[in-house]
Tab-separated table of C-alpha atoms in Angstrom:
chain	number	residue	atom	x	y	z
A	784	UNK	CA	-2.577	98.078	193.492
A	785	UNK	CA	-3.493	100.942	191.615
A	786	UNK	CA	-6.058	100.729	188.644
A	787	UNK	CA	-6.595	102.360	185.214
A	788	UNK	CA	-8.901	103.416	183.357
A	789	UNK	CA	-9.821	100.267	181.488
A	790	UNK	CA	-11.654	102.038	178.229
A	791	UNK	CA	-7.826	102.757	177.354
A	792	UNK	CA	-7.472	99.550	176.589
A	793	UNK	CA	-10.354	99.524	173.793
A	794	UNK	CA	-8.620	102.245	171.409
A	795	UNK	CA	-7.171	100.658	168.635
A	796	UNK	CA	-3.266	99.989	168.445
A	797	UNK	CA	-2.007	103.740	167.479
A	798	UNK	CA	-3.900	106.925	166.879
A	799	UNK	CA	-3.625	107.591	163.178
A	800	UNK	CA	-1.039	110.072	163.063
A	801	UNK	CA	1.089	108.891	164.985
A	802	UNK	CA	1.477	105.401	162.872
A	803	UNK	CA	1.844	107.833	159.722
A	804	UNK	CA	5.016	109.322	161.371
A	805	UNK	CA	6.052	105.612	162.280
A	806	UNK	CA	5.889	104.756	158.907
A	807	UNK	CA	7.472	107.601	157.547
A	808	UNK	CA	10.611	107.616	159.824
A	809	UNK	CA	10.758	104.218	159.098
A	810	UNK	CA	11.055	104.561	155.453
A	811	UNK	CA	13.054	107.891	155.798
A	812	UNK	CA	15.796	105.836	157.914
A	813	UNK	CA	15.674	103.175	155.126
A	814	UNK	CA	15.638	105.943	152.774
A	815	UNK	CA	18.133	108.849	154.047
A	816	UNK	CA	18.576	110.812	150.548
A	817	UNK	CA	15.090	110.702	149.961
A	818	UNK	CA	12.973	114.022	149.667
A	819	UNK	CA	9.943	113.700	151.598
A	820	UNK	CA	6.780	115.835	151.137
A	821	UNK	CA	4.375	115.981	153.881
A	822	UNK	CA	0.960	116.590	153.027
A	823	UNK	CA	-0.782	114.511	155.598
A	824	UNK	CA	-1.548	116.222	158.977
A	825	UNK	CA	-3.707	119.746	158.931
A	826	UNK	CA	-0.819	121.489	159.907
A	827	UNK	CA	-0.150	125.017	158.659
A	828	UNK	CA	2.672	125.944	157.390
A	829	UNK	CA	2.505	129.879	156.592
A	830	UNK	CA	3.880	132.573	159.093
A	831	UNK	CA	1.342	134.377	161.703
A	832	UNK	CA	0.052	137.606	160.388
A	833	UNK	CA	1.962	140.683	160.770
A	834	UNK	CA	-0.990	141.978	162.586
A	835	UNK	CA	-0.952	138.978	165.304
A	836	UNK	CA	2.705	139.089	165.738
A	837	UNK	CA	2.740	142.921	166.500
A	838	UNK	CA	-0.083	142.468	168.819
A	839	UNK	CA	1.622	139.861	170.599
A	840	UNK	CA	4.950	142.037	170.943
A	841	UNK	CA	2.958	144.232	172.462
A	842	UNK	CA	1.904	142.256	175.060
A	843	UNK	CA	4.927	141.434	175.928
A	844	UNK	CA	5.665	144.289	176.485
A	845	UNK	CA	2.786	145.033	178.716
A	846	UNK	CA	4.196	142.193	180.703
A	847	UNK	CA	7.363	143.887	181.585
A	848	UNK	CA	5.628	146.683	183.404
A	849	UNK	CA	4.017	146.462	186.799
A	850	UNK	CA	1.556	148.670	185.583
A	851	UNK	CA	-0.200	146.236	182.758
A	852	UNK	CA	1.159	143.087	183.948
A	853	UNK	CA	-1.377	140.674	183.524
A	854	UNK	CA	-1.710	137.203	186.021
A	855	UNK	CA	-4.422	134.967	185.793
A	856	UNK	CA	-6.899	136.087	183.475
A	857	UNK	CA	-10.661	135.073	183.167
A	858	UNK	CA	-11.090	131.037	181.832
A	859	UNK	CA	-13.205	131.937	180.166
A	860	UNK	CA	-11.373	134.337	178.326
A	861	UNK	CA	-11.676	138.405	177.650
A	862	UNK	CA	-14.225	140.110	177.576
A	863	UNK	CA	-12.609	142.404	174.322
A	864	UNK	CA	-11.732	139.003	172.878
A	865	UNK	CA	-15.341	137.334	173.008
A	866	UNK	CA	-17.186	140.720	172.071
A	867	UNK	CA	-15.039	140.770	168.658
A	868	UNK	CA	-15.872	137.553	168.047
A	869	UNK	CA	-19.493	137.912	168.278
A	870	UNK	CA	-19.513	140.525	166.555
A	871	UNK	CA	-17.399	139.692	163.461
A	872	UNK	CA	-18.351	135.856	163.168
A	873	UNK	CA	-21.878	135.472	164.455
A	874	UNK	CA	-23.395	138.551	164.807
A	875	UNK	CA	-22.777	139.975	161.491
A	876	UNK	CA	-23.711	136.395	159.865
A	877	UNK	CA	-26.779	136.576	161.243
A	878	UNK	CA	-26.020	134.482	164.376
A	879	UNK	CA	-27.586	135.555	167.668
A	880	UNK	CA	-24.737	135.097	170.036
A	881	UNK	CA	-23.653	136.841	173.042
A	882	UNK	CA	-19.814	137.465	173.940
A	883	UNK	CA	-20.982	135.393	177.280
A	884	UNK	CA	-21.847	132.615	175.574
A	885	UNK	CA	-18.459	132.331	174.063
A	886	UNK	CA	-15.354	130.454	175.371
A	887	UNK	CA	-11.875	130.863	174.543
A	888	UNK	CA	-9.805	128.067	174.524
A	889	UNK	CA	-6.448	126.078	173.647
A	890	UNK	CA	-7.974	124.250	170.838
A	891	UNK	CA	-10.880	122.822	168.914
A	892	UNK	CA	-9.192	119.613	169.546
A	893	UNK	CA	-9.242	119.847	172.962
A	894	UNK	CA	-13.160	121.665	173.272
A	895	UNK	CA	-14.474	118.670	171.390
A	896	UNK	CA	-12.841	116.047	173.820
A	897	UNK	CA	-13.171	117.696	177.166
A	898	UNK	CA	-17.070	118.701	175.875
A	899	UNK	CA	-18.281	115.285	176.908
A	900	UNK	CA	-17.302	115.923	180.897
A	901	UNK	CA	-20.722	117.761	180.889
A	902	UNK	CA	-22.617	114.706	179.248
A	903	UNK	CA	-23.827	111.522	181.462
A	904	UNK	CA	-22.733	108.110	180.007
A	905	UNK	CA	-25.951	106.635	178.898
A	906	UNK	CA	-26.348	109.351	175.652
A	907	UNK	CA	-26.346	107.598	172.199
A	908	UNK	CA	-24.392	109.096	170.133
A	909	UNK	CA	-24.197	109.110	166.041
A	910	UNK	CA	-20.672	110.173	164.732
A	911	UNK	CA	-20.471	110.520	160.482
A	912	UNK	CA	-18.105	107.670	158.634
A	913	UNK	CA	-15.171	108.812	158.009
A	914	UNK	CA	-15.003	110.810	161.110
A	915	UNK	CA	-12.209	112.842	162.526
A	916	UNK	CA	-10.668	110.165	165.121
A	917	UNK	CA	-10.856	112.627	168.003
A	918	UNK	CA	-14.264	112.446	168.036
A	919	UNK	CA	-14.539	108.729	168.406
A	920	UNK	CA	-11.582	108.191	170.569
A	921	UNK	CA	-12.618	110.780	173.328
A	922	UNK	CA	-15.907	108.585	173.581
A	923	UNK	CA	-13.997	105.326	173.981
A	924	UNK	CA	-11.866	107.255	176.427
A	925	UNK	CA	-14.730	108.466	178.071
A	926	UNK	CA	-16.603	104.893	178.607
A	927	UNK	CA	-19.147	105.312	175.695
A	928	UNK	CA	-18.392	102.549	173.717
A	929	UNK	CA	-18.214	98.701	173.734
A	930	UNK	CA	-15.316	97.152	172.430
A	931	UNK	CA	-14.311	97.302	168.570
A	932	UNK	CA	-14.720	95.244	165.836
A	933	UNK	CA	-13.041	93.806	162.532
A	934	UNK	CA	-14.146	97.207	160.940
A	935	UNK	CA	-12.984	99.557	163.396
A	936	UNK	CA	-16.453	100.423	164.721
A	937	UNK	CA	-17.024	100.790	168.197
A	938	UNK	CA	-19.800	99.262	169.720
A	939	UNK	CA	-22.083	101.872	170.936
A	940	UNK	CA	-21.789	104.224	168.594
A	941	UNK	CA	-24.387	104.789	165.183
A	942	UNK	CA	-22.170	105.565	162.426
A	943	UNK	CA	-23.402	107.651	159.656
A	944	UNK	CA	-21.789	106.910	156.347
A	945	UNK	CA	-20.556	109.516	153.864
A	946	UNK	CA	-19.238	108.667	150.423
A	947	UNK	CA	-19.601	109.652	146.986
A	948	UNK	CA	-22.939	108.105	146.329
A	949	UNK	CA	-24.173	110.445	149.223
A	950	UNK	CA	-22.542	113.598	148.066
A	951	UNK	CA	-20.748	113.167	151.379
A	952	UNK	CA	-23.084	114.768	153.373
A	953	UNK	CA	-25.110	111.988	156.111
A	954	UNK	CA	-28.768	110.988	155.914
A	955	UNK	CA	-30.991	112.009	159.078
A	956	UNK	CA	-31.038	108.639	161.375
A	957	UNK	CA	-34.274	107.138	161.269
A	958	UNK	CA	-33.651	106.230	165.007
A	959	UNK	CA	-33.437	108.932	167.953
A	960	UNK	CA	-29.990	109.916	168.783
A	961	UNK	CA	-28.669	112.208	171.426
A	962	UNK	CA	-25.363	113.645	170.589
A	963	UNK	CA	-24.348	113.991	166.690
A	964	UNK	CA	-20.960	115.080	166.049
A	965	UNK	CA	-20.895	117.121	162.228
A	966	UNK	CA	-18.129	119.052	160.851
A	967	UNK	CA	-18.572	120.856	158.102
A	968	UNK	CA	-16.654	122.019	155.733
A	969	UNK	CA	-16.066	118.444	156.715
A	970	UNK	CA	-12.393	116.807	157.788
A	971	UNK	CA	-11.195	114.399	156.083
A	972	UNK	CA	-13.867	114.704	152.609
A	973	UNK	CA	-13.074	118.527	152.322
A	974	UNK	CA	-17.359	118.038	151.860
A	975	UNK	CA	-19.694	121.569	152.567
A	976	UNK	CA	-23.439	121.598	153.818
A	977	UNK	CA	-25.962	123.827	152.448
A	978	UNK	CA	-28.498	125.930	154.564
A	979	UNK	CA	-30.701	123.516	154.110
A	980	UNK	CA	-29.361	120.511	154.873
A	981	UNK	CA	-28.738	122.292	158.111
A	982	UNK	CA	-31.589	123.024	158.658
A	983	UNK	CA	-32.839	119.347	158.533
A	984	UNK	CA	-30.789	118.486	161.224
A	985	UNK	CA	-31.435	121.225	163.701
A	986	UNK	CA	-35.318	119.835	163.128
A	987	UNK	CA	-34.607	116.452	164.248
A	988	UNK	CA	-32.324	117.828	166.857
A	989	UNK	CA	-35.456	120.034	167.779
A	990	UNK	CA	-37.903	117.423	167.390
A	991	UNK	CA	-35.801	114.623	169.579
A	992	UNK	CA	-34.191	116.962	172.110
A	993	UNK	CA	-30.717	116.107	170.764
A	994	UNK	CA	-27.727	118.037	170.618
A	995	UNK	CA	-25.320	119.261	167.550
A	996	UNK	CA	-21.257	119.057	168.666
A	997	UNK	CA	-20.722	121.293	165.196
A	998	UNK	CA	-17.358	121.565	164.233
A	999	UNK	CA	-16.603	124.641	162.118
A	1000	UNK	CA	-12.783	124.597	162.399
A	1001	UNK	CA	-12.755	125.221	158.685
A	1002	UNK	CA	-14.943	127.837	158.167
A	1003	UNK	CA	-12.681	129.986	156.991
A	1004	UNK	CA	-12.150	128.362	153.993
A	1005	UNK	CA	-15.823	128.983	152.573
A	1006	UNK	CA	-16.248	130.945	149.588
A	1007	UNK	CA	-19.416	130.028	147.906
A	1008	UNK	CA	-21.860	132.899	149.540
A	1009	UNK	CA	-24.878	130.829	149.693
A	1010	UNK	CA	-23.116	127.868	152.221
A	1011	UNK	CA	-23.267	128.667	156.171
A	1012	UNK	CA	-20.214	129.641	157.931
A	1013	UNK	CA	-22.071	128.516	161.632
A	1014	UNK	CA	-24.739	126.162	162.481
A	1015	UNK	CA	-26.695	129.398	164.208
A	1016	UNK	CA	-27.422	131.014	160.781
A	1017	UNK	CA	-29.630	128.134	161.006
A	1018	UNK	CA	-33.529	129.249	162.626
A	1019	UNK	CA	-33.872	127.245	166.057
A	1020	UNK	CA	-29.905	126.281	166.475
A	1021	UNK	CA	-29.826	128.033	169.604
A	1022	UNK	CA	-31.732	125.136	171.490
A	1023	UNK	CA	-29.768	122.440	170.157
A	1024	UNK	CA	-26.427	123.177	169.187
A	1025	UNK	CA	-22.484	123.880	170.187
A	1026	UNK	CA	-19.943	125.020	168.113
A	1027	UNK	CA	-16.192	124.668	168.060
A	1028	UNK	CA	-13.877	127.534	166.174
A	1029	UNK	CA	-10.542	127.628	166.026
A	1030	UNK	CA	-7.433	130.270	165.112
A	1031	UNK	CA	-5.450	127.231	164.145
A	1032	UNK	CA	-6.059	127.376	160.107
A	1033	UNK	CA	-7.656	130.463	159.226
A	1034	UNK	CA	-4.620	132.673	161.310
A	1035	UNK	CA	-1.926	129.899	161.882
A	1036	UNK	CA	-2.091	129.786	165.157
A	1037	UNK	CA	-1.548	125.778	165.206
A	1038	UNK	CA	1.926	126.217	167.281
A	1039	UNK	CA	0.445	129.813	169.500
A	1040	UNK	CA	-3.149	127.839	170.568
A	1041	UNK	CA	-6.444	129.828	170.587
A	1042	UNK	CA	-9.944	128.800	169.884
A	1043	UNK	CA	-13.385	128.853	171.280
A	1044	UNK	CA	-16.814	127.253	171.737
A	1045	UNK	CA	-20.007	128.586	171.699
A	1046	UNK	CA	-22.649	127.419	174.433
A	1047	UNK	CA	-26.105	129.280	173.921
A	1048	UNK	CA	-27.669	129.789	177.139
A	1049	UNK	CA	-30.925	128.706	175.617
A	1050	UNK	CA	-29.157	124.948	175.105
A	1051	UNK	CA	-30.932	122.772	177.623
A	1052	UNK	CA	-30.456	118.886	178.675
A	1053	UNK	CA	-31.734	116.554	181.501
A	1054	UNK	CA	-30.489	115.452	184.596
A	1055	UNK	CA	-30.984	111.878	185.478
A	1056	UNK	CA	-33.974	113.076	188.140
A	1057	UNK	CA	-35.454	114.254	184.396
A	1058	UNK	CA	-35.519	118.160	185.216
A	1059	UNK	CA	-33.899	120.586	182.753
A	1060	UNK	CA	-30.692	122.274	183.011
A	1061	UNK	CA	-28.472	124.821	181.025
A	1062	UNK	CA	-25.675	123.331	179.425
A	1063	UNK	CA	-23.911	126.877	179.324
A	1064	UNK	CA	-23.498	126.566	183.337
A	1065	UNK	CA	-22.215	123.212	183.339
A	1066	UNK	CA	-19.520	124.273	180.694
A	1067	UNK	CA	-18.532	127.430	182.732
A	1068	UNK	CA	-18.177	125.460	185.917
A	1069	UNK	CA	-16.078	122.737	184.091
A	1070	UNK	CA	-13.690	125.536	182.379
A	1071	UNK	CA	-13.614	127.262	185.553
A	1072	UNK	CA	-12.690	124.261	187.400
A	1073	UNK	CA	-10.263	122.214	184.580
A	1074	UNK	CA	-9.110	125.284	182.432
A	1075	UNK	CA	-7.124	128.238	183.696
A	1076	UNK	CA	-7.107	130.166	180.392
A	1077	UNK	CA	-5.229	131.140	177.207
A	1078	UNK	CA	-2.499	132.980	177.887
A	1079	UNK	CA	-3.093	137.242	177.480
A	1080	UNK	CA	-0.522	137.465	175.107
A	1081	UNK	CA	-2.382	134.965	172.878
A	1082	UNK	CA	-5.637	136.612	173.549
A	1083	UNK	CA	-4.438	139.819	172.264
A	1084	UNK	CA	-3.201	138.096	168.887
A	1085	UNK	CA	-6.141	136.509	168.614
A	1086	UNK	CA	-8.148	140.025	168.529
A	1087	UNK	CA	-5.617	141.542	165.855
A	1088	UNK	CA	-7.460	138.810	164.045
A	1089	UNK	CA	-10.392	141.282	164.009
A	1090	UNK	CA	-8.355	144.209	163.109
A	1091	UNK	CA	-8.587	145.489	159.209
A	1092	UNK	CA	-5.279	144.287	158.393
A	1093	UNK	CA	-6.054	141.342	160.435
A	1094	UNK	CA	-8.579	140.437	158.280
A	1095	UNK	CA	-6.950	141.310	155.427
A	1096	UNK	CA	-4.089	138.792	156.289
A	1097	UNK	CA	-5.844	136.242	156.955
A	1098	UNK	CA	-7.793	136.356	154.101
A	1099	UNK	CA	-4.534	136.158	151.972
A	1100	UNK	CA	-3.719	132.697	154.094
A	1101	UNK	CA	-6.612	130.908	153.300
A	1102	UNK	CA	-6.975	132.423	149.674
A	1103	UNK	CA	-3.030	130.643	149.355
A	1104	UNK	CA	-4.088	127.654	150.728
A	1105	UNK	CA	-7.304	126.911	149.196
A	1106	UNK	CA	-4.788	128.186	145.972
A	1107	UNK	CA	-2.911	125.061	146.708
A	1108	UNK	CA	-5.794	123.168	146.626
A	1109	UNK	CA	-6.936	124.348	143.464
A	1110	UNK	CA	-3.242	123.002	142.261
A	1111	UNK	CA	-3.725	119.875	144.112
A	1112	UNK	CA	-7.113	118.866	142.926
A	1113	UNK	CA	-6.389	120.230	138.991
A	1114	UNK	CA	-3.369	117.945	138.915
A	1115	UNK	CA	-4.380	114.592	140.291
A	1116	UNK	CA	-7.684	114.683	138.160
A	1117	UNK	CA	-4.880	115.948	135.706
A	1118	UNK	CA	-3.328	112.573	136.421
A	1119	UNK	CA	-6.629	110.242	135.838
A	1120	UNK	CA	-7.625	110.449	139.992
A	1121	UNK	CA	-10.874	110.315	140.886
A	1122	UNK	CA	-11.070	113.598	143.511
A	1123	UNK	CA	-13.507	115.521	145.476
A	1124	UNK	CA	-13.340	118.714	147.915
A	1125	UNK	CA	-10.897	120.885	147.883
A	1126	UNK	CA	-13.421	123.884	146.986
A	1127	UNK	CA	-14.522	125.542	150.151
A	1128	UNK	CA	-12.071	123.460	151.837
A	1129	UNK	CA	-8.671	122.922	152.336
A	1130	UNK	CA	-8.953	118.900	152.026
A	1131	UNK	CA	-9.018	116.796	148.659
A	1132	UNK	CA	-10.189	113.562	149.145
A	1133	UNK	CA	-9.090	110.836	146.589
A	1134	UNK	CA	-10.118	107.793	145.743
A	1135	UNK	CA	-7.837	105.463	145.380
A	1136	UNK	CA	-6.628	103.565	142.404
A	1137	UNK	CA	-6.680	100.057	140.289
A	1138	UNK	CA	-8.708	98.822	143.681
A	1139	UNK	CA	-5.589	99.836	146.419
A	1140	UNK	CA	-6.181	99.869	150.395
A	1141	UNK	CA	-6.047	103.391	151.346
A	1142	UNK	CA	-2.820	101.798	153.390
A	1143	UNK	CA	-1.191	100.264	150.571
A	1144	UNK	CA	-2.141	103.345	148.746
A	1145	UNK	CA	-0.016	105.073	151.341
A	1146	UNK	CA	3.188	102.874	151.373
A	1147	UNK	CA	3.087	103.167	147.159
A	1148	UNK	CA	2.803	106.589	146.963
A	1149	UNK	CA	5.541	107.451	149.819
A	1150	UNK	CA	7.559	104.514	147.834
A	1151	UNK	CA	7.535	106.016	145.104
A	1152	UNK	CA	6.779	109.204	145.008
A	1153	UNK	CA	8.040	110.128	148.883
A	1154	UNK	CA	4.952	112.336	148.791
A	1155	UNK	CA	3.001	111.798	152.434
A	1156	UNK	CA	-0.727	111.852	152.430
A	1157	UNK	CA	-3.438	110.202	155.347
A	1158	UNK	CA	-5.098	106.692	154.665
A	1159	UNK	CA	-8.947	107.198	154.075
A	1160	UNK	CA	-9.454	103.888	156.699
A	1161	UNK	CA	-7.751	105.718	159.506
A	1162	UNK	CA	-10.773	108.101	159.832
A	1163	UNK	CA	-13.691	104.966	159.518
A	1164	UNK	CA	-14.265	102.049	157.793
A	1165	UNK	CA	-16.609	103.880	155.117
A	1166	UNK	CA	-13.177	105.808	153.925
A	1167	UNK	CA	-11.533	102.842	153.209
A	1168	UNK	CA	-10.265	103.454	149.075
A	1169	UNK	CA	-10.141	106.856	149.980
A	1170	UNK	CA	-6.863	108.819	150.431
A	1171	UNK	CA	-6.944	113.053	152.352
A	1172	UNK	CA	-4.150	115.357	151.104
A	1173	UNK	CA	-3.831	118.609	152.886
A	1174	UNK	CA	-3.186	121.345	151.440
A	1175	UNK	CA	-1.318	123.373	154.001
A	1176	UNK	CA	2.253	123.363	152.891
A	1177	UNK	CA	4.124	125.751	151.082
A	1178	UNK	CA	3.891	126.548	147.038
A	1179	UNK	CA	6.984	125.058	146.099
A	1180	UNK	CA	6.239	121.769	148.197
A	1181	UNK	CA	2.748	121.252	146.753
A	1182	UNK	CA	4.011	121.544	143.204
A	1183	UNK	CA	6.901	119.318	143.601
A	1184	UNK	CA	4.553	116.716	144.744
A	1185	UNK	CA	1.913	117.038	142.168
A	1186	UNK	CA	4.767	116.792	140.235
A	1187	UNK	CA	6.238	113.859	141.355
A	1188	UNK	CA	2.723	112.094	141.397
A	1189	UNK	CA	1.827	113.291	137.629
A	1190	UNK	CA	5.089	112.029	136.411
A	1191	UNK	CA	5.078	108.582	138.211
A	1192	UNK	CA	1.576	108.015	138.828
A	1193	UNK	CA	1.884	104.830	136.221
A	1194	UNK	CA	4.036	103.397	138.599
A	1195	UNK	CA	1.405	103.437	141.560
């Protein structure tokens, strides 16, 4: 008989969002006047950017014609594409990166995942608490971990806590680690790291040939000048680090699909024989092998991104989103809510009240308010008491639900 892949078998009962929407349609069928507010998953909610869209009709266009019909296009994406993007986010930041070193993708999501087909299966590996679940669960998948305990930890795996007492950024491990996964500005604390915490770990990355998986998804969302929009504005990155962008919040590109990650060809590893080899091959052969691209009519929206109204669109996104967080974070510390992030990020991260489970915090506050946020413990056991609200949703949806909570937060 056929087998599976047994390290299924270790993830825990339901991936996180996916038991949010069970408990939500749940209550919703139980519930079919109420008006539900979702600020839970990092979805965007904000149209593309005229700029996008027109490049993209375009390209349609170009598609109807023999004569710039485009078929299968490079994996690993444009060459017009990558050069923007080296240019505009590295490059002019400071960042020494070549368009070659750049790969487009389908997702951050997916980059972060399908990274670890390049890694051998004896790496330890050091993940923050909370962490974003994909990070953990693509390990399990991958046969990285033991099994998992009372807490939710996999064996396996050093977790790195982050709470309030830390300022939410993670100490250096005393121990040597291989792979660290950081993402900053972080998901789910809405948390930013200065140059030169950086800095200290692309040392010990340096000094214990590890390598940074650095997740800048949210970038975008940085407006303090003095914080680092990539992990190669940091000296000595280059030798130890990759870096996963996305489209998905900065443009809205969460239902079109476009992001990248950056593999210096100066990033080295070892094979099991002990001799060195460049990580950028291995992640060309496995893109040119697994991935067959993102779509050219994508691509081209993706450039507009680049374009001075581009840019000027964008900007107006994230300025309304991190406006809703402003709204978000003002009225639950409004309310008597301990809060924090939500500046430089489009996350606020609450702590929960009168001693609530982030769960039970999550059942009262869809109860009673029908306002839908994400349970702290869902991203590590270290986020237990903690509650994420997103703020990608419209104006009028955002208000109604710091309304609701303001007016019947006695009742939670």
């Amino acid at each position: 008989m056929t087998t599976i892949n047994d390290n299924y078998l270790k993830l825990k009962a339901g991936y996180l969002f996916p038991e949010i929407a069970r408990r939500v349609n749940t209550f919703a069928e139980a519930n079919p006047d109420a008006q539900i507010i979702k600020l839970g998953i990092g979805d965007v909610t904000e149209p593309l950017p005229e700029a996008c869209r027109t490049a993209m009709i375009k390209a349609v266009e170009e598609m109807g014609d023999r004569s710039t019909f485009k078929g299968y296009g490079p994996e690993q994406g444009y060459s017009w594409l990558r050069e923007k993007i080296a240019q505009h986010d590295f490059q002019a930041r400071g960042g020494d990166i070549d368009p070659e070193e750049i790969f487009i993708s389908d997702g951050s999501k997916c980059d972060t995942g399908n990274i670890l087909d390049i890694f051998g299966k004896d790496n330890t590996i050091a993940v923050t608490d909370p962490v974003y679940p994909v990070y953990v669960d693509t390990n399990v998948m991958a046969g990285n971990t033991g099994p998992v305990n009372e807490r939710g930890e996999y064996e396996g795996l050093l977790y790195l806590p982050i709470t309030a007492e830390n300022n939410f950024t993670a100490e250096i491990p005393s121990d040597r680690v291989d792979l660290i996964y950081l993402c900053f500005p972080n998901n789910p604390t809405g948390a930013t790291a200065t140059k030169e915490h950086l800095k200290q770990w692309v040392d010990y990355a340096r000094a214990n040939r590890s390598i940074i998986l650095f997740d800048a998804a949210y970038e975008a969302f940085i407006t303090d000048p003095s914080l680092p929009h990539s992990i190669y504005e940091i000296e000595g990155a280059r030798e130890c680090a990759i870096e996963f962008r996305s489209f998905s919040k900065n443009a809205g590109f969460t239902g079109t699909r476009c992001a990248f990650t950056v593999v210096p060809k100066t990033l080295m590893a070892k094979t099991s024989s002990g001799s060195d080899v460049e990580l950028w091959k291995l992640w060309n052969r496995r893109q040119s092998t697994k991935f067959n691209g993102v779509s050219y009519i994508i691509q081209r929206g993706a450039e507009a991104v680049y374009s001075p109204a581009g840019q000027s669109q964008i900007q107006q996104l994230v300025d309304f989103y991190l406006e809703n967080a402003q709204i978000i974070r003002e009225k639950l510390t409004a309310a008597g809510l301990t809060v924090y992030g939500g500046v430089n990020a489009p996350y606020v991260w609450v702590k929960t009240p009168s001693g609530l489970s982030s769960w039970d915090f999550f059942d009262k506050l869809l109860q009673t308010c029908n306002v839908v946020g994400t349970p702290g413990s869902g991203f590590g056991a270290a986020g237990e008491g903690y509650f994420r609200i997103s703020a990608f949703n419209s104006r009028q949806n955002v208000e109604a639900a710091m309304e609701r909570i303001t007016d019947k937060f006695k009742a939670l």
